Amino acid sequence: MTILSTILFAILLLAGFGYFTLNVKKLIRNIKLGKDVDRSDNASARWNNMAMIALGQSKMVKRPVAGFLHIIVYVGFVVINLELLEIIIDGLFGTHRVFSFMGGFYDVLIGSFEILALLVLVAVVVFWTRRNIIKLLRFANPDLAGAPKKDANTILYFEIVLMSLFLLMNAADFHLQNVPGGFGHYKAAGSFPVSQLIAPLFDGVNNHIVFMLERTFWWMHITGILIFLNYLYFSKHLHILLAFPNTFYADLNPKGQFDNLESVTKEVKLMMDPNADPFAAQPVDENAVPSKFGASDVHDLNWVQLLNAYTCTECGRCTSSCPANQTGKKLSPRKIMMATRDRLEEVGRNIDANKGVFVPDNKSLLNDYITTEELWACTSCNACVEECPVSISPLSIIMDMRRYLVMEQSAAPQSLNAMMSNIENNGAPWQYNQMDRLNWKDEN
């Protein structure tokens, strides 16, 4: 490579990784808009969750076909991009296949990369077919209409192009390595079980043209990787990075165990303590903002819930297992997560536009993005939480928003209001006087 090429390559790297770093900072800032919650307990269980679920894909394989294909893409994409290190070194120092000194191990490595690249191509084509030809129900859901569907296909096209460029680059390299008498710095290095089948395409082509093609594929491959890296922030594929912290910080409590509001707990304890003086003077902070019961917007959710929203893969396993959705209700747990992420992104843009300060925009997650009909359709069965392959909890967001409706707006459905009135007046959900509770025993 010439000095000019090296300089251009360095600029490309700085631009690619620099823009990615800016977006990561923005991502962290948005997540930190959520309320604080302590998830530092039981570190061993958390590390185990991350190892088994995020790294080991243990929940993906519950659906064997999709799980197996996803593992191929996941392993292939991660392993193949280890070659990125060699590409960066070659680009910055003008070398070519700098790790080829490893001899036989390098041959095994490149050969493995090629086989994985082919498997990734096959898996991606199957994924594309499932989405666009077969149109599996969970991918044909209205949740994914428009931009989400386009995003999913864009990712698949990206992977097809990147894997194809990788194999074409190697095929041209293999051809030049085998030019009689040698060609430039292209010396025998690596094993090419797949690209050697493509190399005959270059037979009869001028070697200098093949060289230009190899360099073109090389530049397109590294440029494509950097573009894809920066596309992650705007895509559901962000779960490639966030699945690991998301599984680590997931709620370890038994499913179905809900937290209690500290302020409400204190009030109840005060009411039940016969020695407490309810009129005792309490220190008052005049500048304190009154705490809100539940959540009406993303600021009211905790940071783990916002991390959940960014981690959502939009796979639809949650929605396909939701009994409310299966019976025709409007609720879709996937849509709950997508709406939360969309609102969070809107708030982030608001902050960017107003120099780091959020200016009220007369919008909220509740009503503008998620309707009360969706919230009250939930049966709180935890099926969505159980099915999620990366430990996301749509239910926690639903319950916090329900809590707001009940405790802040008194906007529960009539049947629920009647039950709560009965509990308040009769000490039970039923409309019976406490004195009449045992009347059933006299009926016989």
Tab-separated table of C-alpha atoms in Angstrom:
chain	number	residue	atom	x	y	z
A	1	MET	CA	0.000	0.000	0.000
A	2	THR	CA	1.148	3.531	-0.749
A	3	ILE	CA	1.526	6.239	1.888
A	4	LEU	CA	-1.630	7.896	0.522
A	5	SER	CA	-3.566	4.641	0.930
A	6	THR	CA	-2.311	4.279	4.488
A	7	ILE	CA	-3.387	7.834	5.323
A	8	LEU	CA	-6.818	7.287	3.767
A	9	PHE	CA	-7.170	4.041	5.694
A	10	ALA	CA	-6.263	5.747	8.979
A	11	ILE	CA	-8.822	8.497	8.288
A	12	LEU	CA	-11.459	5.860	7.515
A	13	LEU	CA	-10.756	4.063	10.802
A	14	LEU	CA	-10.820	7.269	12.842
A	15	ALA	CA	-14.098	8.358	11.238
A	16	GLY	CA	-15.724	4.949	11.661
A	17	PHE	CA	-14.713	4.272	15.252
A	18	GLY	CA	-15.070	7.955	16.200
A	19	TYR	CA	-18.695	8.152	15.062
A	20	PHE	CA	-19.402	4.832	16.752
A	21	THR	CA	-17.947	6.174	20.019
A	22	LEU	CA	-20.148	9.279	19.840
A	23	ASN	CA	-23.241	7.114	19.383
A	24	VAL	CA	-22.231	4.831	22.266
A	25	LYS	CA	-21.944	7.899	24.516
A	26	LYS	CA	-25.396	9.012	23.401
A	27	LEU	CA	-26.751	5.523	24.059
A	28	ILE	CA	-25.326	5.483	27.598
A	29	ARG	CA	-26.712	8.942	28.281
A	30	ASN	CA	-30.191	7.926	27.162
A	31	ILE	CA	-30.146	4.793	29.313
A	32	LYS	CA	-29.032	6.849	32.307
A	33	LEU	CA	-32.176	8.986	31.957
A	34	GLY	CA	-33.929	6.150	33.803
A	35	LYS	CA	-34.273	5.961	37.551
A	36	ASP	CA	-31.574	4.253	39.533
A	37	VAL	CA	-32.015	0.617	40.503
A	38	ASP	CA	-29.522	-1.636	42.244
A	39	ARG	CA	-28.614	-4.746	40.262
A	40	SER	CA	-25.265	-5.492	41.913
A	41	ASP	CA	-26.481	-8.431	44.006
A	42	ASN	CA	-25.544	-12.093	43.451
A	43	ALA	CA	-22.696	-11.496	41.002
A	44	SER	CA	-22.086	-15.224	40.413
A	45	ALA	CA	-25.662	-15.795	39.213
A	46	ARG	CA	-25.433	-12.738	36.981
A	47	TRP	CA	-22.186	-13.875	35.366
A	48	ASN	CA	-23.719	-17.312	34.857
A	49	ASN	CA	-26.786	-15.787	33.189
A	50	MET	CA	-24.616	-13.778	30.846
A	51	ALA	CA	-22.475	-16.784	29.978
A	52	MET	CA	-25.407	-19.141	29.383
A	53	ILE	CA	-27.963	-16.795	27.797
A	54	ALA	CA	-25.970	-14.131	25.934
A	55	LEU	CA	-22.843	-16.100	25.075
A	56	GLY	CA	-24.236	-19.645	25.138
A	57	GLN	CA	-27.553	-18.799	23.393
A	58	SER	CA	-29.368	-21.192	25.740
A	59	LYS	CA	-32.801	-19.587	25.286
A	60	MET	CA	-32.455	-19.251	21.505
A	61	VAL	CA	-32.401	-23.008	20.980
A	62	LYS	CA	-35.829	-23.454	22.557
A	63	ARG	CA	-36.960	-22.992	18.964
A	64	PRO	CA	-34.420	-25.347	17.324
A	65	VAL	CA	-34.490	-24.183	13.680
A	66	ALA	CA	-34.232	-20.465	14.384
A	67	GLY	CA	-31.857	-21.131	17.269
A	68	PHE	CA	-29.438	-23.221	15.203
A	69	LEU	CA	-29.402	-20.711	12.346
A	70	HIS	CA	-28.897	-17.829	14.750
A	71	ILE	CA	-25.935	-19.584	16.378
A	72	ILE	CA	-24.328	-20.029	12.943
A	73	VAL	CA	-24.743	-16.325	12.138
A	74	TYR	CA	-23.695	-15.259	15.626
A	75	VAL	CA	-20.567	-17.435	15.806
A	76	GLY	CA	-19.684	-16.859	12.166
A	77	PHE	CA	-19.997	-13.111	12.300
A	78	VAL	CA	-18.032	-12.803	15.544
A	79	VAL	CA	-15.266	-15.226	14.561
A	80	ILE	CA	-14.857	-13.952	10.996
A	81	ASN	CA	-14.507	-10.394	12.248
A	82	LEU	CA	-11.441	-11.491	14.209
A	83	GLU	CA	-9.783	-11.022	10.840
A	84	LEU	CA	-10.566	-7.335	11.259
A	85	LEU	CA	-7.468	-7.096	13.454
A	86	GLU	CA	-5.291	-8.360	10.607
A	87	ILE	CA	-6.970	-6.011	8.146
A	88	ILE	CA	-6.356	-3.020	10.439
A	89	ILE	CA	-2.665	-3.901	10.865
A	90	ASP	CA	-2.238	-4.482	7.123
A	91	GLY	CA	-3.972	-1.208	6.338
A	92	LEU	CA	-1.946	0.890	8.761
A	93	PHE	CA	1.475	-0.634	8.102
A	94	GLY	CA	1.216	-1.607	4.440
A	95	THR	CA	1.646	-5.328	5.135
A	96	HIS	CA	-0.323	-8.193	3.609
A	97	ARG	CA	-1.672	-11.065	5.691
A	98	VAL	CA	0.590	-10.097	8.558
A	99	PHE	CA	-0.402	-13.125	10.658
A	100	SER	CA	0.612	-15.634	7.999
A	101	PHE	CA	3.813	-16.292	9.976
A	102	MET	CA	1.686	-18.587	12.153
A	103	GLY	CA	1.892	-21.174	9.363
A	104	GLY	CA	-0.424	-24.164	9.768
A	105	PHE	CA	-2.525	-22.492	12.444
A	106	TYR	CA	-3.137	-19.571	10.086
A	107	ASP	CA	-4.259	-21.999	7.397
A	108	VAL	CA	-6.767	-23.574	9.808
A	109	LEU	CA	-7.947	-20.142	10.902
A	110	ILE	CA	-8.600	-18.795	7.403
A	111	GLY	CA	-10.163	-22.096	6.343
A	112	SER	CA	-12.515	-21.958	9.331
A	113	PHE	CA	-13.413	-18.364	8.492
A	114	GLU	CA	-14.355	-19.375	4.962
A	115	ILE	CA	-16.536	-22.298	5.988
A	116	LEU	CA	-18.294	-20.102	8.558
A	117	ALA	CA	-18.796	-17.371	5.934
A	118	LEU	CA	-20.527	-19.876	3.650
A	119	LEU	CA	-22.715	-21.139	6.516
A	120	VAL	CA	-23.612	-17.552	7.438
A	121	LEU	CA	-24.676	-16.888	3.838
A	122	VAL	CA	-26.910	-19.979	3.861
A	123	ALA	CA	-28.422	-19.067	7.249
A	124	VAL	CA	-29.080	-15.466	6.212
A	125	VAL	CA	-30.816	-16.576	3.020
A	126	VAL	CA	-33.033	-18.871	5.103
A	127	PHE	CA	-33.793	-15.987	7.496
A	128	TRP	CA	-34.680	-13.745	4.552
A	129	THR	CA	-36.931	-16.449	3.109
A	130	ARG	CA	-38.721	-16.937	6.438
A	131	ARG	CA	-39.423	-13.212	6.647
A	132	ASN	CA	-40.264	-12.353	3.056
A	133	ILE	CA	-41.400	-15.528	1.268
A	134	ILE	CA	-42.863	-17.838	3.905
A	135	LYS	CA	-43.874	-14.788	5.997
A	136	LEU	CA	-43.978	-16.436	9.400
A	137	LEU	CA	-46.789	-14.969	11.466
A	138	ARG	CA	-44.532	-13.336	14.065
A	139	PHE	CA	-42.689	-11.499	11.252
A	140	ALA	CA	-45.873	-10.517	9.419
A	141	ASN	CA	-47.320	-8.828	12.519
A	142	PRO	CA	-48.360	-5.141	12.099
A	143	ASP	CA	-45.693	-4.272	14.720
A	144	LEU	CA	-43.060	-4.703	12.014
A	145	ALA	CA	-44.784	-2.784	9.230
A	146	GLY	CA	-42.706	-0.097	7.565
A	147	ALA	CA	-39.328	0.863	9.027
A	148	PRO	CA	-38.860	-2.185	11.328
A	149	LYS	CA	-39.321	-4.614	8.428
A	150	LYS	CA	-36.967	-2.574	6.258
A	151	ASP	CA	-34.413	-2.530	9.079
A	152	ALA	CA	-34.535	-6.314	9.473
A	153	ASN	CA	-34.005	-6.850	5.747
A	154	THR	CA	-31.246	-4.219	5.603
A	155	ILE	CA	-29.315	-6.170	8.230
A	156	LEU	CA	-29.682	-9.379	6.227
A	157	TYR	CA	-28.488	-7.626	3.054
A	158	PHE	CA	-25.525	-6.195	4.961
A	159	GLU	CA	-24.507	-9.664	6.119
A	160	ILE	CA	-24.855	-11.125	2.623
A	161	VAL	CA	-22.706	-8.351	1.121
A	162	LEU	CA	-20.031	-8.531	3.839
A	163	MET	CA	-19.679	-12.308	3.644
A	164	SER	CA	-19.631	-12.207	-0.178
A	165	LEU	CA	-16.941	-9.514	-0.205
A	166	PHE	CA	-14.880	-11.570	2.247
A	167	LEU	CA	-15.002	-14.624	-0.025
A	168	LEU	CA	-14.383	-12.621	-3.221
A	169	MET	CA	-11.408	-10.882	-1.600
A	170	ASN	CA	-9.941	-14.238	-0.636
A	171	ALA	CA	-10.670	-15.706	-4.074
A	172	ALA	CA	-8.755	-12.915	-5.831
A	173	ASP	CA	-5.961	-13.263	-3.268
A	174	PHE	CA	-5.806	-17.035	-3.854
A	175	HIS	CA	-5.618	-16.461	-7.618
A	176	LEU	CA	-2.699	-14.032	-7.252
A	177	GLN	CA	-0.913	-16.373	-4.843
A	178	ASN	CA	-0.886	-19.015	-7.548
A	179	VAL	CA	0.319	-16.889	-10.449
A	180	PRO	CA	3.303	-18.727	-12.033
A	181	GLY	CA	6.471	-16.992	-10.968
A	182	GLY	CA	4.597	-15.049	-8.260
A	183	PHE	CA	2.884	-11.661	-8.315
A	184	GLY	CA	4.021	-8.841	-6.048
A	185	HIS	CA	3.739	-9.581	-2.341
A	186	TYR	CA	1.090	-12.296	-2.821
A	187	LYS	CA	2.801	-15.332	-1.332
A	188	ALA	CA	1.122	-18.616	-0.410
A	189	ALA	CA	-0.628	-18.035	2.920
A	190	GLY	CA	-3.879	-19.424	4.239
A	191	SER	CA	-6.269	-22.176	3.297
A	192	PHE	CA	-9.224	-21.316	1.054
A	193	PRO	CA	-11.713	-24.225	0.879
A	194	VAL	CA	-14.561	-22.013	-0.354
A	195	SER	CA	-12.957	-19.129	-2.239
A	196	GLN	CA	-10.756	-21.472	-4.289
A	197	LEU	CA	-14.026	-22.604	-5.879
A	198	ILE	CA	-14.690	-18.979	-6.831
A	199	ALA	CA	-11.131	-18.235	-8.001
A	200	PRO	CA	-11.631	-19.760	-11.498
A	201	LEU	CA	-13.766	-16.690	-12.265
A	202	PHE	CA	-10.490	-14.785	-12.560
A	203	ASP	CA	-8.849	-17.234	-14.971
A	204	GLY	CA	-7.825	-15.437	-18.147
A	205	VAL	CA	-8.174	-12.024	-16.525
A	206	ASN	CA	-5.137	-9.746	-16.521
A	207	ASN	CA	-3.311	-10.116	-13.209
A	208	HIS	CA	-3.194	-6.355	-12.663
A	209	ILE	CA	-6.982	-6.225	-13.034
A	210	VAL	CA	-7.333	-9.084	-10.524
A	211	PHE	CA	-5.039	-7.113	-8.204
A	212	MET	CA	-7.299	-4.048	-8.536
A	213	LEU	CA	-10.346	-6.238	-7.860
A	214	GLU	CA	-8.703	-7.767	-4.756
A	215	ARG	CA	-7.903	-4.305	-3.423
A	216	THR	CA	-11.443	-3.116	-4.240
A	217	PHE	CA	-13.009	-6.061	-2.388
A	218	TRP	CA	-10.607	-5.431	0.528
A	219	TRP	CA	-11.552	-1.749	0.797
A	220	MET	CA	-15.264	-2.462	0.383
A	221	HIS	CA	-15.109	-5.167	3.053
A	222	ILE	CA	-13.493	-2.972	5.711
A	223	THR	CA	-15.675	0.021	4.755
A	224	GLY	CA	-18.774	-2.180	4.946
A	225	ILE	CA	-17.786	-3.410	8.407
A	226	LEU	CA	-17.391	0.166	9.669
A	227	ILE	CA	-20.696	1.228	8.106
A	228	PHE	CA	-22.422	-1.760	9.677
A	229	LEU	CA	-20.799	-0.990	13.041
A	230	ASN	CA	-22.281	2.501	12.963
A	231	TYR	CA	-25.635	1.285	11.680
A	232	LEU	CA	-26.008	-0.760	14.861
A	233	TYR	CA	-27.072	2.278	16.904
A	234	PHE	CA	-30.018	2.906	14.587
A	235	SER	CA	-30.963	-0.755	14.293
A	236	LYS	CA	-32.461	-3.615	16.256
A	237	HIS	CA	-29.074	-5.284	15.763
A	238	LEU	CA	-27.841	-3.266	18.738
A	239	HIS	CA	-28.547	-6.442	20.714
A	240	ILE	CA	-25.209	-7.780	19.432
A	241	LEU	CA	-23.576	-5.486	21.993
A	242	LEU	CA	-26.289	-5.036	24.612
A	243	ALA	CA	-27.357	-8.660	25.108
A	244	PHE	CA	-24.399	-9.137	27.441
A	245	PRO	CA	-25.102	-6.316	29.929
A	246	ASN	CA	-28.842	-6.904	29.586
A	247	THR	CA	-28.608	-10.532	30.714
A	248	PHE	CA	-26.151	-9.583	33.462
A	249	TYR	CA	-28.463	-6.927	34.946
A	250	ALA	CA	-31.688	-8.897	34.489
A	251	ASP	CA	-34.035	-9.252	37.451
A	252	LEU	CA	-33.094	-12.340	39.464
A	253	ASN	CA	-36.283	-12.373	41.532
A	254	PRO	CA	-38.805	-15.143	40.839
A	255	LYS	CA	-41.058	-14.328	37.899
A	256	GLY	CA	-44.233	-12.761	39.158
A	257	GLN	CA	-42.608	-11.092	42.162
A	258	PHE	CA	-43.254	-7.361	41.917
A	259	ASP	CA	-41.531	-4.612	43.805
A	260	ASN	CA	-43.342	-2.384	46.269
A	261	LEU	CA	-43.106	1.386	46.177
A	262	GLU	CA	-41.025	2.513	49.135
A	263	SER	CA	-43.201	5.578	49.745
A	264	VAL	CA	-46.363	3.446	49.893
A	265	THR	CA	-44.679	0.879	52.140
A	266	LYS	CA	-43.739	3.618	54.604
A	267	GLU	CA	-47.325	4.894	54.675
A	268	VAL	CA	-48.712	1.420	55.312
A	269	LYS	CA	-46.204	0.771	58.097
A	270	LEU	CA	-47.120	4.119	59.635
A	271	MET	CA	-50.818	3.237	59.552
A	272	MET	CA	-50.214	-0.181	61.139
A	273	ASP	CA	-47.903	1.060	63.902
A	274	PRO	CA	-50.096	1.904	66.960
A	275	ASN	CA	-47.264	3.926	68.474
A	276	ALA	CA	-46.574	6.069	65.432
A	277	ASP	CA	-47.661	9.700	65.364
A	278	PRO	CA	-49.031	10.373	61.868
A	279	PHE	CA	-48.941	14.100	62.559
A	280	ALA	CA	-45.300	14.175	63.642
A	281	ALA	CA	-43.340	16.815	61.818
A	282	GLN	CA	-41.279	15.448	58.943
A	283	PRO	CA	-38.380	17.305	57.316
A	284	VAL	CA	-39.565	18.938	54.106
A	285	ASP	CA	-37.392	19.773	51.124
A	286	GLU	CA	-39.121	22.672	49.425
A	287	ASN	CA	-37.149	22.103	46.207
A	288	ALA	CA	-37.881	18.385	46.002
A	289	VAL	CA	-40.038	17.185	43.140
A	290	PRO	CA	-42.905	15.012	44.414
A	291	SER	CA	-42.306	11.399	43.488
A	292	LYS	CA	-44.584	9.900	40.877
A	293	PHE	CA	-46.355	6.613	41.456
A	294	GLY	CA	-45.633	4.370	38.489
A	295	ALA	CA	-44.532	5.527	35.041
A	296	SER	CA	-46.092	7.666	32.338
A	297	ASP	CA	-42.907	8.425	30.389
A	298	VAL	CA	-39.423	7.020	29.896
A	299	HIS	CA	-37.987	9.247	32.634
A	300	ASP	CA	-40.131	7.340	35.140
A	301	LEU	CA	-38.771	3.928	34.173
A	302	ASN	CA	-35.547	2.589	35.634
A	303	TRP	CA	-32.329	2.369	33.623
A	304	VAL	CA	-32.546	-1.429	33.273
A	305	GLN	CA	-35.954	-1.091	31.610
A	306	LEU	CA	-34.467	1.449	29.172
A	307	LEU	CA	-31.557	-0.931	28.538
A	308	ASN	CA	-34.196	-3.598	27.820
A	309	ALA	CA	-35.780	-1.346	25.206
A	310	TYR	CA	-32.502	-0.850	23.352
A	311	THR	CA	-31.675	-4.567	23.571
A	312	CYS	CA	-34.932	-5.791	21.997
A	313	THR	CA	-34.210	-7.929	18.928
A	314	GLU	CA	-37.789	-7.593	17.610
A	315	CYS	CA	-37.837	-11.374	17.145
A	316	GLY	CA	-41.468	-11.545	18.260
A	317	ARG	CA	-41.147	-14.591	20.487
A	318	CYS	CA	-42.774	-12.606	23.293
A	319	THR	CA	-45.760	-11.588	21.183
A	320	SER	CA	-46.211	-15.050	19.660
A	321	SER	CA	-46.431	-16.551	23.167
A	322	CYS	CA	-48.668	-13.819	24.651
A	323	PRO	CA	-52.133	-15.254	25.451
A	324	ALA	CA	-53.730	-11.822	25.192
A	325	ASN	CA	-52.314	-11.327	21.708
A	326	GLN	CA	-53.325	-14.851	20.674
A	327	THR	CA	-56.943	-14.097	21.573
A	328	GLY	CA	-57.011	-10.962	19.412
A	329	LYS	CA	-56.269	-8.331	22.036
A	330	LYS	CA	-54.322	-5.267	20.979
A	331	LEU	CA	-51.397	-6.044	23.289
A	332	SER	CA	-48.042	-6.959	21.739
A	333	PRO	CA	-45.108	-7.157	24.192
A	334	ARG	CA	-42.725	-6.582	21.279
A	335	LYS	CA	-44.536	-3.357	20.432
A	336	ILE	CA	-44.269	-2.241	24.080
A	337	MET	CA	-40.471	-2.489	23.850
A	338	MET	CA	-40.284	-0.890	20.408
A	339	ALA	CA	-42.497	1.998	21.531
A	340	THR	CA	-40.365	2.542	24.628
A	341	ARG	CA	-37.215	2.672	22.504
A	342	ASP	CA	-38.847	5.051	20.000
A	343	ARG	CA	-39.923	7.410	22.764
A	344	LEU	CA	-36.492	7.244	24.381
A	345	GLU	CA	-34.875	8.122	21.070
A	346	GLU	CA	-37.291	11.057	20.682
A	347	VAL	CA	-36.346	12.309	24.152
A	348	GLY	CA	-32.670	11.921	23.244
A	349	ARG	CA	-33.112	14.023	20.094
A	350	ASN	CA	-34.929	16.632	22.177
A	351	ILE	CA	-31.938	16.799	24.548
A	352	ASP	CA	-29.501	17.055	21.632
A	353	ALA	CA	-31.517	19.877	20.057
A	354	ASN	CA	-31.683	21.818	23.339
A	355	LYS	CA	-28.003	21.626	24.313
A	356	GLY	CA	-28.250	18.862	26.871
A	357	VAL	CA	-31.569	19.825	28.475
A	358	PHE	CA	-34.921	18.117	27.934
A	359	VAL	CA	-37.641	20.594	27.018
A	360	PRO	CA	-41.191	19.290	27.656
A	361	ASP	CA	-42.768	18.379	24.330
A	362	ASN	CA	-46.324	17.651	25.482
A	363	LYS	CA	-45.826	13.981	24.667
A	364	SER	CA	-45.412	10.901	26.808
A	365	LEU	CA	-44.914	7.175	26.487
A	366	LEU	CA	-48.430	6.675	27.830
A	367	ASN	CA	-51.144	7.454	25.279
A	368	ASP	CA	-48.810	8.823	22.580
A	369	TYR	CA	-46.945	5.542	22.160
A	370	ILE	CA	-48.716	2.941	24.309
A	371	THR	CA	-52.473	2.929	24.856
A	372	THR	CA	-54.341	2.018	28.008
A	373	GLU	CA	-56.120	-0.693	26.019
A	374	GLU	CA	-52.796	-2.440	25.474
A	375	LEU	CA	-51.813	-2.132	29.131
A	376	TRP	CA	-55.029	-3.550	30.553
A	377	ALA	CA	-55.066	-6.446	28.064
A	378	CYS	CA	-52.028	-7.942	29.818
A	379	THR	CA	-52.733	-10.942	32.058
A	380	SER	CA	-49.325	-10.567	33.811
A	381	CYS	CA	-48.620	-14.236	33.086
A	382	ASN	CA	-44.895	-13.642	32.389
A	383	ALA	CA	-44.953	-15.653	29.141
A	384	CYS	CA	-43.189	-12.800	27.341
A	385	VAL	CA	-40.447	-12.660	29.987
A	386	GLU	CA	-39.960	-16.423	29.868
A	387	GLU	CA	-39.712	-16.496	26.064
A	388	CYS	CA	-37.321	-13.565	25.532
A	389	PRO	CA	-33.929	-14.896	24.392
A	390	VAL	CA	-32.063	-11.979	26.025
A	391	SER	CA	-33.981	-11.628	29.328
A	392	ILE	CA	-36.082	-8.569	28.506
A	393	SER	CA	-39.138	-7.862	30.678
A	394	PRO	CA	-41.969	-6.065	28.848
A	395	LEU	CA	-44.163	-6.913	31.840
A	396	SER	CA	-42.200	-4.653	34.203
A	397	ILE	CA	-42.936	-1.649	31.975
A	398	ILE	CA	-46.593	-2.616	31.650
A	399	MET	CA	-46.992	-2.932	35.420
A	400	ASP	CA	-45.290	0.396	36.122
A	401	MET	CA	-47.580	2.140	33.646
A	402	ARG	CA	-50.623	0.414	35.118
A	403	ARG	CA	-49.486	1.580	38.557
A	404	TYR	CA	-49.466	5.153	37.267
A	405	LEU	CA	-52.964	4.809	35.838
A	406	VAL	CA	-54.334	3.458	39.115
A	407	MET	CA	-52.452	5.527	41.668
A	408	GLU	CA	-52.037	8.813	39.821
A	409	GLN	CA	-55.074	8.994	37.560
A	410	SER	CA	-57.571	6.606	39.199
A	411	ALA	CA	-58.055	5.295	35.691
A	412	ALA	CA	-58.433	1.573	36.272
A	413	PRO	CA	-61.171	-0.389	34.452
A	414	GLN	CA	-64.549	-0.444	36.213
A	415	SER	CA	-64.224	-4.098	37.200
A	416	LEU	CA	-60.888	-3.406	38.882
A	417	ASN	CA	-62.201	-0.299	40.615
A	418	ALA	CA	-65.120	-2.349	41.969
A	419	MET	CA	-62.715	-4.982	43.304
A	420	MET	CA	-60.520	-2.358	45.004
A	421	SER	CA	-63.587	-0.692	46.519
A	422	ASN	CA	-64.687	-4.044	47.912
A	423	ILE	CA	-61.241	-4.635	49.415
A	424	GLU	CA	-61.326	-1.178	50.993
A	425	ASN	CA	-64.842	-1.524	52.374
A	426	ASN	CA	-65.187	-5.264	52.965
A	427	GLY	CA	-61.619	-6.482	53.305
A	428	ALA	CA	-62.113	-8.861	50.370
A	429	PRO	CA	-62.570	-8.637	46.577
A	430	TRP	CA	-66.220	-9.725	46.841
A	431	GLN	CA	-69.191	-7.554	47.565
A	432	TYR	CA	-70.083	-9.229	50.871
A	433	ASN	CA	-70.219	-7.653	54.273
A	434	GLN	CA	-67.489	-8.933	56.568
A	435	MET	CA	-70.164	-10.180	58.961
A	436	ASP	CA	-71.634	-12.388	56.233
A	437	ARG	CA	-68.453	-14.126	55.159
A	438	LEU	CA	-69.105	-17.358	57.018
A	439	ASN	CA	-72.782	-17.665	56.123
A	440	TRP	CA	-71.926	-20.412	53.632
A	441	LYS	CA	-71.266	-22.856	56.466
A	442	ASP	CA	-74.860	-22.625	57.627
A	443	GLU	CA	-76.330	-23.445	54.228
A	444	ASN	CA	-75.923	-27.188	54.840
